[in-house]
Amino acid sequence: MDAPVPTGEALDLAAGFAPADLAQWRELVTAVLTKSRVEIPDPAAPESALAHAGYDGFDIAPLYTAPLNAAPPYTAPLNAALLNAAPLHTAAEPADPAGLPGRPPFVRGALADRGQGWDVRQQHRDPDPAALNRAVLTDLDNGVSSLWLVLGAAGLAVADLPRGLAGVHLELISIVLDAGADSAAATEEWLRLAAGLAPDQLRGNLGLDPIGLAARTGTEPDLDAAVRAAERAAGYPGLLPITVDATAYHDAGGSDSDELAISLAVGVAYLRALTDAGQDLADSFDQLEFRYAVTANQFDSIAKLRAARLIWDRIGELSGLGADRRGQRQHAVTSAAMLTRRDPWVNILRGTVACFAAAVGGAEAITVAPFDAALGLPDAFGRRIARNTQAVLHDESSLARVTDPGGGSFYLERITDQLAEAAWAKFSALERAGGAVAALASGAIAELIEASWLRRRDNLAHRRDPITGVSEFAMPSEQALTRQPVPDPAGAGLPVHRYAEDFEALRDRSDKLLAERGARPKVLLAALGPVAQHSARLAFASNLAEVGGFEPVMAVGDPAALAEAFATSGAALACLCSSDKVYADLAQPAAEALRAAGAQQVWIAGKPALATGSIDSAIFAGCDALAALQALYELEGVTA
């Protein structure tokens, strides 16, 4: 047994291993790709064959190293439009472009020291004041440090706020209001409840976001409301008046760079409104908190928070603001768009990864949505898991003790800069279009988001972006959870999407047929040849059928046996499952026998070229799974 390393002596983790370099790695990559018959676009850089496109205009590479993927020099020219067409980066950047925690450009965090960690902020919107009060007190007794209260038409009535906060010590916690059109009334009610406190004891945010409200509802934004909120918050040093809620653009289907660009344009619109009303620029910067969505795509979410701070710092610099006032306040919220109604337990895992990303990304406040939030008002168990997710990461894992734990990762530093560049270009385009308000009114923002959503929807349909429990590994027989509906005021603004919505609509059709007919729709999976030949494609076809809510009926045998099985299966479609070798001899005879037995269509699991003769279509890895399953429902006579 080797002797232990003496205390204080450096430990060489690579000792005993032969040195390796990039050229050797590329040789190995080339050999594997060649053997796999994968086309290599650039033989000098074979890793190019392994890169994949993201949603923000740049590829994700398979390897990030300092020489290959270091951030570009901060002299890159951009067609920016803010203040004399300034670029995102300048030639006078520090030697370390990411800076230091708490220092410009704030990539590594707005604070030099996170102190006690982040603010554990949980949302409450139950319209029943007694139920909301019980949930609030339970949260506060179990680790939650601030409350995000949805009031008005989408939550608790403003007049019920005193009952909802009964027994809450307002001087001990932070409260963030989210009252939409009722923001002014909610502000006055909260300040009335806190009338006995000293001004410096009140902490939180009035939550005014008139542009975000207009985006969600289709109404006209009232920027004067933000100015009035800032005036009302004057004299309360711990009270912010304005929230820039970027989740409205994320939930509509926007990419990360869309969300950043629009939110920062909104932030600039508020700065202009406040300074036009006579407020000091530095004080105006201090009035805003930004709310961003984080997803189970942890690295993209980390990069988004870091890029947001970088761009906001640049906006402050171009506006002439001193370096010590340009840090961005951030509230990260686990994405509502990524939550599923089917197999909602997987949302616990999604929320954990997203919360981790928010913490690593440097958010000052984090909200974890309960796993059942997509179903309606969360129950006590859902809220408990949500707050305990934060407790495990904040306390048990000691994540709160680390400042910028992702700093120094070649991958993370590179995509942070690439995302910032992409967002800055879109932000500049919005500025050229007249700013956030004009771009929202003209439809430019909606068009930007729709383009991103259509790309994502196509990836979801082809299962390039898989959703566990919904588009992959579904269980149609699961017992559905039910929750009390969430108040949902009608609006004509941006759409609200969830990534699982199209596939879950298929499952809804299956449930409808089960209720009407007493059975789910069926698909006969016709396995040809021995198990070793058909098992892989049989498993693939079975998984796809269950994703759509179809019951797979297995049958094995020669064409005559398969035809006999189909006649009693109750299915409208049969899908052949085997290897290419077996298909060569048996696919066409089996398809003809199945058609004679009453199959409306016959599909085959395998390459599209196999769909010939009596075979109508092929299903395969990467096919449009959504379209295929929708076609099955058309055979059943069921449309959307």
Coordinates of N, CA, C and O in Angstrom, one line a residue, residues 31-169:
A31 N -10.5 7.5 -35.3 CA -10.5 6.1 -35.5 C -12.0 5.6 -35.2 O -12.5 4.8 -35.9
V32 N -12.5 6.1 -34.1 CA -13.9 5.7 -33.7 C -14.9 6.1 -34.7 O -15.8 5.3 -35.1
L33 N -14.8 7.3 -35.2 CA -15.8 7.9 -36.1 C -15.7 7.1 -37.5 O -16.7 6.8 -38.1
T34 N -14.5 6.8 -37.9 CA -14.3 6.1 -39.2 C -14.9 4.7 -39.1 O -15.6 4.2 -40.0
K35 N -14.6 4.0 -38.0 CA -15.2 2.7 -37.8 C -16.7 2.7 -37.8 O -17.4 1.8 -38.2
S36 N -17.3 3.8 -37.2 CA -18.7 3.9 -37.1 C -19.3 4.5 -38.4 O -20.5 4.8 -38.4
R37 N -18.5 4.8 -39.4 CA -18.9 5.3 -40.7 C -19.6 6.7 -40.5 O -20.6 7.0 -41.2
V38 N -19.1 7.5 -39.6 CA -19.6 8.8 -39.4 C -18.8 9.8 -40.3 O -17.6 9.8 -40.3
E39 N -19.5 10.6 -41.1 CA -18.8 11.6 -41.9 C -18.1 12.7 -41.0 O -18.7 13.2 -40.1
I40 N -16.8 13.0 -41.4 CA -16.1 14.0 -40.6 C -15.9 15.2 -41.5 O -15.2 15.2 -42.5
P41 N -16.6 16.3 -41.2 CA -16.6 17.5 -42.0 C -15.2 18.1 -42.2 O -14.8 18.6 -43.2
D42 N -14.5 18.1 -41.1 CA -13.1 18.7 -41.0 C -12.1 17.7 -40.5 O -12.0 17.6 -39.3
P43 N -11.4 17.0 -41.3 CA -10.4 16.0 -40.8 C -9.4 16.5 -39.9 O -8.9 15.8 -39.0
A44 N -9.1 17.8 -40.0 CA -8.1 18.4 -39.0 C -8.7 18.6 -37.7 O -8.0 18.7 -36.7
A45 N -10.0 18.6 -37.6 CA -10.7 18.8 -36.3 C -11.9 17.8 -36.3 O -13.0 18.2 -36.5
P46 N -11.6 16.5 -36.1 CA -12.7 15.5 -36.2 C -13.8 15.7 -35.2 O -14.9 15.2 -35.4
E47 N -13.5 16.4 -34.1 CA -14.5 16.7 -33.1 C -15.7 17.5 -33.6 O -16.8 17.5 -33.1
S48 N -15.5 18.1 -34.8 CA -16.6 18.9 -35.4 C -17.8 18.0 -35.8 O -18.9 18.4 -35.8
A49 N -17.5 16.7 -36.0 CA -18.6 15.7 -36.3 C -19.5 15.4 -35.1 O -20.6 14.9 -35.2
L50 N -19.0 15.8 -33.9 CA -19.7 15.5 -32.7 C -20.3 16.7 -32.1 O -21.0 16.6 -31.0
A51 N -20.1 17.8 -32.7 CA -20.8 19.1 -32.2 C -22.3 19.0 -32.5 O -22.7 18.4 -33.4
H52 N -23.1 19.7 -31.7 CA -24.5 19.8 -32.0 C -25.0 21.2 -31.7 O -24.4 22.0 -30.9
A53 N -26.0 21.6 -32.5 CA -26.5 23.0 -32.5 C -27.4 23.2 -31.2 O -28.2 22.4 -30.9
G54 N -27.2 24.4 -30.6 CA -28.1 24.8 -29.5 C -29.2 25.7 -30.1 O -29.4 25.7 -31.3
Y55 N -29.9 26.4 -29.2 CA -31.0 27.3 -29.6 C -30.5 28.7 -29.8 O -31.3 29.6 -30.0
D56 N -29.2 29.0 -29.6 CA -28.8 30.4 -29.5 C -27.8 30.8 -30.5 O -27.0 31.8 -30.4
G57 N -27.6 30.0 -31.6 CA -26.8 30.4 -32.7 C -25.4 29.9 -32.7 O -24.6 30.3 -33.5
F58 N -25.0 29.1 -31.7 CA -23.7 28.5 -31.7 C -23.7 27.0 -31.3 O -24.7 26.6 -30.7
D59 N -22.7 26.3 -31.8 CA -22.7 24.9 -31.5 C -22.1 24.5 -30.2 O -21.2 25.3 -29.6
I60 N -22.5 23.4 -29.6 CA -21.9 22.9 -28.4 C -20.9 21.8 -28.8 O -21.2 20.8 -29.5
A61 N -19.6 22.1 -28.5 CA -18.6 21.2 -28.9 C -18.4 20.0 -27.9 O -18.9 20.1 -26.8
P62 N -17.8 18.9 -28.3 CA -17.6 17.7 -27.4 C -16.5 17.9 -26.5 O -16.4 17.2 -25.5
L63 N -15.6 18.9 -26.8 CA -14.4 19.0 -25.9 C -14.1 20.5 -25.8 O -14.1 21.2 -26.8
Y64 N -13.8 21.0 -24.6 CA -13.4 22.4 -24.4 C -12.1 22.4 -23.7 O -11.9 21.8 -22.6
T65 N -11.1 23.1 -24.3 CA -9.8 23.2 -23.7 C -9.4 24.7 -23.8 O -9.9 25.5 -24.6
A66 N -8.3 25.1 -23.1 CA -7.9 26.4 -23.2 C -7.5 26.9 -24.6 O -7.9 27.9 -25.0
P67 N -6.6 26.1 -25.3 CA -6.2 26.6 -26.6 C -7.3 26.6 -27.6 O -7.4 27.4 -28.5
L68 N -8.2 25.6 -27.5 CA -9.3 25.5 -28.5 C -10.5 26.4 -28.3 O -11.0 27.0 -29.2
N69 N -10.8 26.6 -27.1 CA -12.1 27.2 -26.8 C -12.1 28.3 -25.8 O -13.1 28.6 -25.1
A70 N -10.9 28.9 -25.6 CA -10.9 30.1 -24.7 C -11.8 31.2 -25.2 O -12.1 31.3 -26.4
A71 N -12.2 32.0 -24.3 CA -13.1 33.1 -24.7 C -12.3 34.0 -25.7 O -11.1 34.2 -25.6
P72 N -13.0 34.6 -26.7 CA -12.4 35.4 -27.6 C -11.8 36.7 -27.0 O -12.3 37.1 -25.9
P73 N -10.9 37.3 -27.6 CA -10.4 38.6 -27.1 C -11.5 39.6 -27.0 O -12.3 39.6 -27.9
Y74 N -11.5 40.5 -26.0 CA -12.6 41.4 -25.9 C -12.5 42.6 -26.8 O -12.5 43.8 -26.4
T75 N -12.2 42.3 -28.0 CA -12.2 43.4 -29.1 C -13.1 43.0 -30.2 O -13.0 43.6 -31.3
A76 N -13.9 42.0 -30.0 CA -14.8 41.5 -31.1 C -15.8 42.6 -31.5 O -16.5 43.1 -30.7
P77 N -15.8 42.9 -32.8 CA -16.8 44.0 -33.3 C -18.2 43.4 -33.4 O -18.4 42.3 -33.8
L78 N -19.1 44.2 -32.9 CA -20.5 43.8 -32.9 C -21.3 44.9 -33.5 O -21.0 46.1 -33.3
N79 N -22.4 44.6 -34.1 CA -23.4 45.7 -34.6 C -24.3 46.0 -33.5 O -25.5 45.8 -33.6
A80 N -23.8 46.5 -32.4 CA -24.7 46.9 -31.3 C -25.2 48.3 -31.5 O -24.7 49.1 -32.3
A81 N -26.3 48.6 -30.9 CA -27.0 49.9 -31.2 C -27.1 50.8 -29.9 O -27.6 51.9 -30.0
L82 N -26.7 50.3 -28.8 CA -26.9 51.1 -27.6 C -25.7 52.0 -27.4 O -24.5 51.6 -27.4
L83 N -26.0 53.3 -27.3 CA -25.0 54.3 -27.1 C -23.8 54.2 -28.1 O -22.7 53.7 -27.8
N84 N -24.0 54.8 -29.3 CA -23.0 54.8 -30.3 C -22.6 53.5 -30.8 O -21.4 53.3 -31.1
A85 N -23.5 52.5 -30.9 CA -23.1 51.2 -31.5 C -22.0 50.5 -30.8 O -21.1 50.0 -31.4
A86 N -22.0 50.6 -29.5 CA -20.9 50.0 -28.7 C -20.9 48.5 -28.8 O -22.0 47.9 -28.8
P87 N -19.7 47.8 -28.8 CA -19.7 46.4 -28.8 C -19.9 45.9 -27.3 O -19.8 46.7 -26.4
L88 N -20.2 44.6 -27.2 CA -20.3 44.1 -25.8 C -19.0 44.2 -25.1 O -18.9 44.5 -23.9
H89 N -17.9 43.8 -25.8 CA -16.6 43.8 -25.2 C -15.7 45.0 -25.7 O -16.0 45.5 -26.8
T90 N -14.8 45.4 -24.9 CA -13.9 46.5 -25.3 C -12.4 46.0 -25.3 O -12.1 45.0 -24.7
A91 N -11.6 46.8 -25.8 CA -10.1 46.5 -25.9 C -9.5 46.7 -24.5 O -8.4 46.3 -24.3
A92 N -10.2 47.4 -23.6 CA -9.6 47.7 -22.3 C -10.1 46.8 -21.2 O -10.3 47.2 -20.1
E93 N -10.3 45.5 -21.5 CA -10.8 44.6 -20.5 C -9.6 44.1 -19.6 O -8.5 44.2 -20.0
P94 N -9.9 43.7 -18.4 CA -8.9 43.1 -17.6 C -8.3 41.9 -18.1 O -8.8 41.2 -19.0
A95 N -7.1 41.5 -17.6 CA -6.4 40.3 -18.1 C -7.2 39.1 -17.9 O -7.2 38.2 -18.7
D96 N -8.0 39.0 -16.8 CA -8.9 37.9 -16.6 C -10.3 38.5 -17.0 O -10.9 39.2 -16.2
P97 N -10.8 38.1 -18.2 CA -12.1 38.7 -18.7 C -13.3 38.4 -17.8 O -14.2 39.1 -17.8
A98 N -13.2 37.3 -17.0 CA -14.3 37.0 -16.1 C -14.3 37.8 -14.9 O -15.3 37.9 -14.1
G99 N -13.2 38.5 -14.6 CA -13.1 39.3 -13.4 C -13.0 38.5 -12.1 O -12.7 37.3 -12.1
L100 N -13.4 39.1 -11.0 CA -13.4 38.5 -9.7 C -14.8 38.6 -9.1 O -15.6 39.5 -9.5
P101 N -15.2 37.7 -8.2 CA -16.5 37.8 -7.6 C -16.7 39.2 -7.0 O -15.9 39.7 -6.3
G102 N -17.9 39.8 -7.3 CA -18.2 41.1 -6.8 C -17.6 42.2 -7.5 O -17.7 43.4 -7.1
R103 N -16.9 42.0 -8.6 CA -16.2 43.0 -9.4 C -16.6 42.9 -10.9 O -16.9 41.8 -11.4
P104 N -16.6 44.0 -11.6 CA -17.0 44.0 -13.0 C -16.1 42.9 -13.8 O -14.9 42.8 -13.4
P105 N -16.7 42.2 -14.8 CA -18.0 42.4 -15.3 C -19.1 41.5 -14.5 O -20.1 41.2 -15.1
F106 N -18.8 41.1 -13.3 CA -19.7 40.4 -12.5 C -20.1 39.0 -13.0 O -21.1 38.4 -12.6
V107 N -19.3 38.5 -13.9 CA -19.6 37.1 -14.4 C -19.5 36.1 -13.3 O -20.3 35.2 -13.2
R108 N -18.6 36.4 -12.3 CA -18.4 35.4 -11.3 C -19.2 35.7 -10.0 O -19.0 35.1 -9.0
G109 N -20.2 36.6 -10.2 CA -21.1 36.8 -9.1 C -21.2 38.3 -8.8 O -20.2 39.1 -8.9
A110 N -22.4 38.8 -8.4 CA -22.6 40.2 -8.1 C -22.0 40.5 -6.7 O -21.8 41.7 -6.4
L111 N -21.8 39.5 -5.9 CA -21.3 39.7 -4.6 C -19.9 39.0 -4.4 O -19.7 37.9 -4.9
A112 N -19.0 39.7 -3.7 CA -17.7 39.1 -3.4 C -17.8 38.0 -2.5 O -17.0 37.0 -2.6
D113 N -18.7 38.0 -1.6 CA -18.9 36.9 -0.6 C -20.4 36.7 -0.5 O -21.2 37.6 -0.2
R114 N -20.8 35.4 -0.6 CA -22.3 35.1 -0.6 C -22.8 35.1 0.9 O -24.0 35.0 1.1
G115 N -21.9 35.3 1.8 CA -22.3 35.4 3.2 C -23.0 34.1 3.7 O -22.4 33.0 3.7
Q116 N -24.3 34.2 4.0 CA -25.0 33.1 4.5 C -25.7 32.3 3.4 O -26.4 31.3 3.6
G117 N -25.3 32.6 2.1 CA -25.9 31.8 1.0 C -27.0 32.6 0.3 O -27.1 33.8 0.5
W118 N -27.8 31.9 -0.4 CA -28.8 32.5 -1.2 C -30.1 32.6 -0.4 O -30.3 31.9 0.6
D119 N -31.0 33.4 -0.8 CA -32.4 33.6 -0.2 C -33.3 32.5 -0.8 O -33.5 32.3 -2.0
V120 N -33.8 31.7 0.2 CA -34.7 30.6 -0.2 C -36.1 31.2 -0.3 O -36.8 31.5 0.7
R121 N -36.6 31.4 -1.5 CA -37.8 32.2 -1.7 C -38.9 31.3 -2.4 O -38.7 30.7 -3.4
Q122 N -40.0 31.1 -1.7 CA -41.0 30.2 -2.2 C -42.3 31.0 -2.6 O -42.7 31.9 -1.9
Q123 N -42.9 30.5 -3.7 CA -44.1 31.2 -4.2 C -45.4 30.6 -3.5 O -45.5 29.4 -3.3
H124 N -46.3 31.5 -3.3 CA -47.7 31.2 -2.8 C -48.7 32.0 -3.6 O -48.6 33.2 -3.7
R125 N -49.8 31.2 -4.0 CA -50.8 31.9 -4.8 C -52.2 31.3 -4.5 O -53.1 31.6 -5.3
D126 N -52.4 30.6 -3.4 CA -53.7 30.0 -3.1 C -54.7 31.1 -2.9 O -54.4 32.0 -2.0
P127 N -55.8 31.1 -3.5 CA -56.8 32.2 -3.3 C -57.5 32.0 -2.0 O -58.2 33.0 -1.5
D128 N -57.4 30.9 -1.3 CA -58.0 30.7 0.0 C -57.0 31.3 1.1 O -55.9 30.7 1.3
P129 N -57.3 32.4 1.8 CA -56.4 33.0 2.7 C -56.0 32.1 3.8 O -54.8 32.1 4.3
A130 N -56.9 31.2 4.3 CA -56.6 30.3 5.4 C -55.6 29.3 5.0 O -54.6 29.0 5.7
A131 N -55.8 28.7 3.8 CA -54.9 27.7 3.2 C -53.5 28.3 2.9 O -52.5 27.7 3.2
L132 N -53.5 29.5 2.4 CA -52.3 30.2 2.1 C -51.5 30.4 3.4 O -50.3 30.2 3.5
N133 N -52.2 30.9 4.4 CA -51.6 31.2 5.7 C -50.9 30.0 6.3 O -49.8 30.0 6.8
R134 N -51.6 28.8 6.2 CA -51.0 27.6 6.8 C -49.8 27.2 6.0 O -48.8 26.8 6.6
A135 N -49.8 27.3 4.7 CA -48.7 27.0 3.9 C -47.5 27.9 4.1 O -46.3 27.5 4.2
V136 N -47.8 29.2 4.3 CA -46.8 30.2 4.5 C -46.1 29.9 5.9 O -44.8 29.9 5.9
L137 N -46.8 29.7 6.9 CA -46.3 29.5 8.2 C -45.4 28.2 8.2 O -44.4 28.2 8.9
T138 N -45.9 27.2 7.6 CA -45.1 25.9 7.5 C -43.8 26.2 6.8 O -42.8 25.7 7.2
D139 N -43.9 26.9 5.7 CA -42.6 27.2 4.9 C -41.6 27.9 5.8 O -40.4 27.6 5.9
L140 N -42.1 29.0 6.5 CA -41.2 29.8 7.3 C -40.7 29.0 8.5 O -39.5 29.3 8.9
D141 N -41.4 28.1 9.0 CA -40.9 27.3 10.1 C -39.9 26.2 9.6 O -39.3 25.5 10.5
N142 N -39.7 26.0 8.3 CA -38.9 24.9 7.8 C -37.9 25.4 6.8 O -37.6 24.7 5.8
G143 N -37.3 26.6 7.0 CA -36.2 26.9 6.2 C -36.4 28.0 5.1 O -35.4 28.5 4.6
V144 N -37.6 28.3 4.8 CA -37.8 29.4 3.8 C -37.5 30.7 4.4 O -37.9 31.0 5.5
S145 N -36.8 31.6 3.6 CA -36.4 32.9 4.2 C -37.1 34.1 3.5 O -37.0 35.2 4.0
S146 N -37.9 33.9 2.4 CA -38.7 34.9 1.9 C -39.9 34.4 1.1 O -39.9 33.2 0.7
L147 N -40.9 35.2 0.9 CA -42.1 34.8 0.3 C -42.4 35.6 -1.0 O -42.1 36.8 -1.0
W148 N -42.8 34.8 -2.0 CA -43.2 35.4 -3.2 C -44.7 35.2 -3.3 O -45.2 34.1 -3.5
L149 N -45.5 36.3 -3.2 CA -46.9 36.3 -3.1 C -47.6 36.7 -4.4 O -47.4 37.9 -4.8
V150 N -48.3 35.8 -5.0 CA -49.1 36.2 -6.2 C -50.5 36.6 -5.7 O -51.2 35.9 -5.1
L151 N -50.8 37.9 -6.1 CA -52.0 38.5 -5.6 C -52.9 38.9 -6.8 O -52.4 39.0 -7.9
G152 N -54.1 39.2 -6.5 CA -55.1 39.7 -7.5 C -55.7 38.5 -8.3 O -56.0 37.5 -7.7
A153 N -56.0 38.7 -9.6 CA -56.8 37.8 -10.3 C -56.1 36.4 -10.4 O -56.8 35.4 -10.6
A154 N -54.8 36.4 -10.3 CA -54.0 35.1 -10.5 C -53.7 34.4 -9.2 O -53.0 33.4 -9.2
G155 N -54.2 35.0 -8.1 CA -53.8 34.4 -6.8 C -54.8 34.9 -5.7 O -56.0 34.9 -5.8
L156 N -54.2 35.3 -4.6 CA -54.9 35.7 -3.4 C -55.5 37.1 -3.6 O -54.7 38.0 -4.1
A157 N -56.7 37.3 -3.2 CA -57.3 38.7 -3.4 C -56.5 39.6 -2.5 O -56.1 39.3 -1.3
V158 N -56.2 40.8 -3.0 CA -55.5 41.8 -2.2 C -56.1 42.1 -0.8 O -55.4 42.2 0.2
A159 N -57.4 42.1 -0.8 CA -58.1 42.4 0.5 C -57.9 41.3 1.5 O -58.0 41.5 2.7
D160 N -57.5 40.1 1.0 CA -57.3 39.0 1.9 C -55.8 38.9 2.4 O -55.4 37.9 3.1
L161 N -55.0 39.8 2.0 CA -53.6 39.8 2.4 C -53.4 39.8 3.9 O -52.5 39.0 4.4
P162 N -54.1 40.6 4.7 CA -53.9 40.5 6.2 C -54.2 39.1 6.7 O -53.4 38.6 7.6
R163 N -55.2 38.4 6.2 CA -55.5 37.0 6.7 C -54.4 36.1 6.2 O -54.0 35.1 7.0
G164 N -53.9 36.3 5.0 CA -52.9 35.4 4.5 C -51.6 35.5 5.2 O -50.8 34.5 5.3
L165 N -51.3 36.7 5.8 CA -50.0 36.9 6.5 C -50.2 36.9 8.0 O -49.3 37.4 8.7
A166 N -51.3 36.5 8.5 CA -51.6 36.5 9.9 C -50.5 35.6 10.6 O -50.2 34.5 10.2
G167 N -49.9 36.2 11.7 CA -48.9 35.5 12.4 C -47.5 35.5 11.8 O -46.5 35.0 12.4
V168 N -47.3 36.2 10.7 CA -46.0 36.4 10.1 C -45.3 37.6 10.6 O -45.9 38.7 10.6
H169 N -44.1 37.5 11.1 CA -43.3 38.6 11.5 C -42.7 39.3 10.3 O -41.6 38.9 9.9

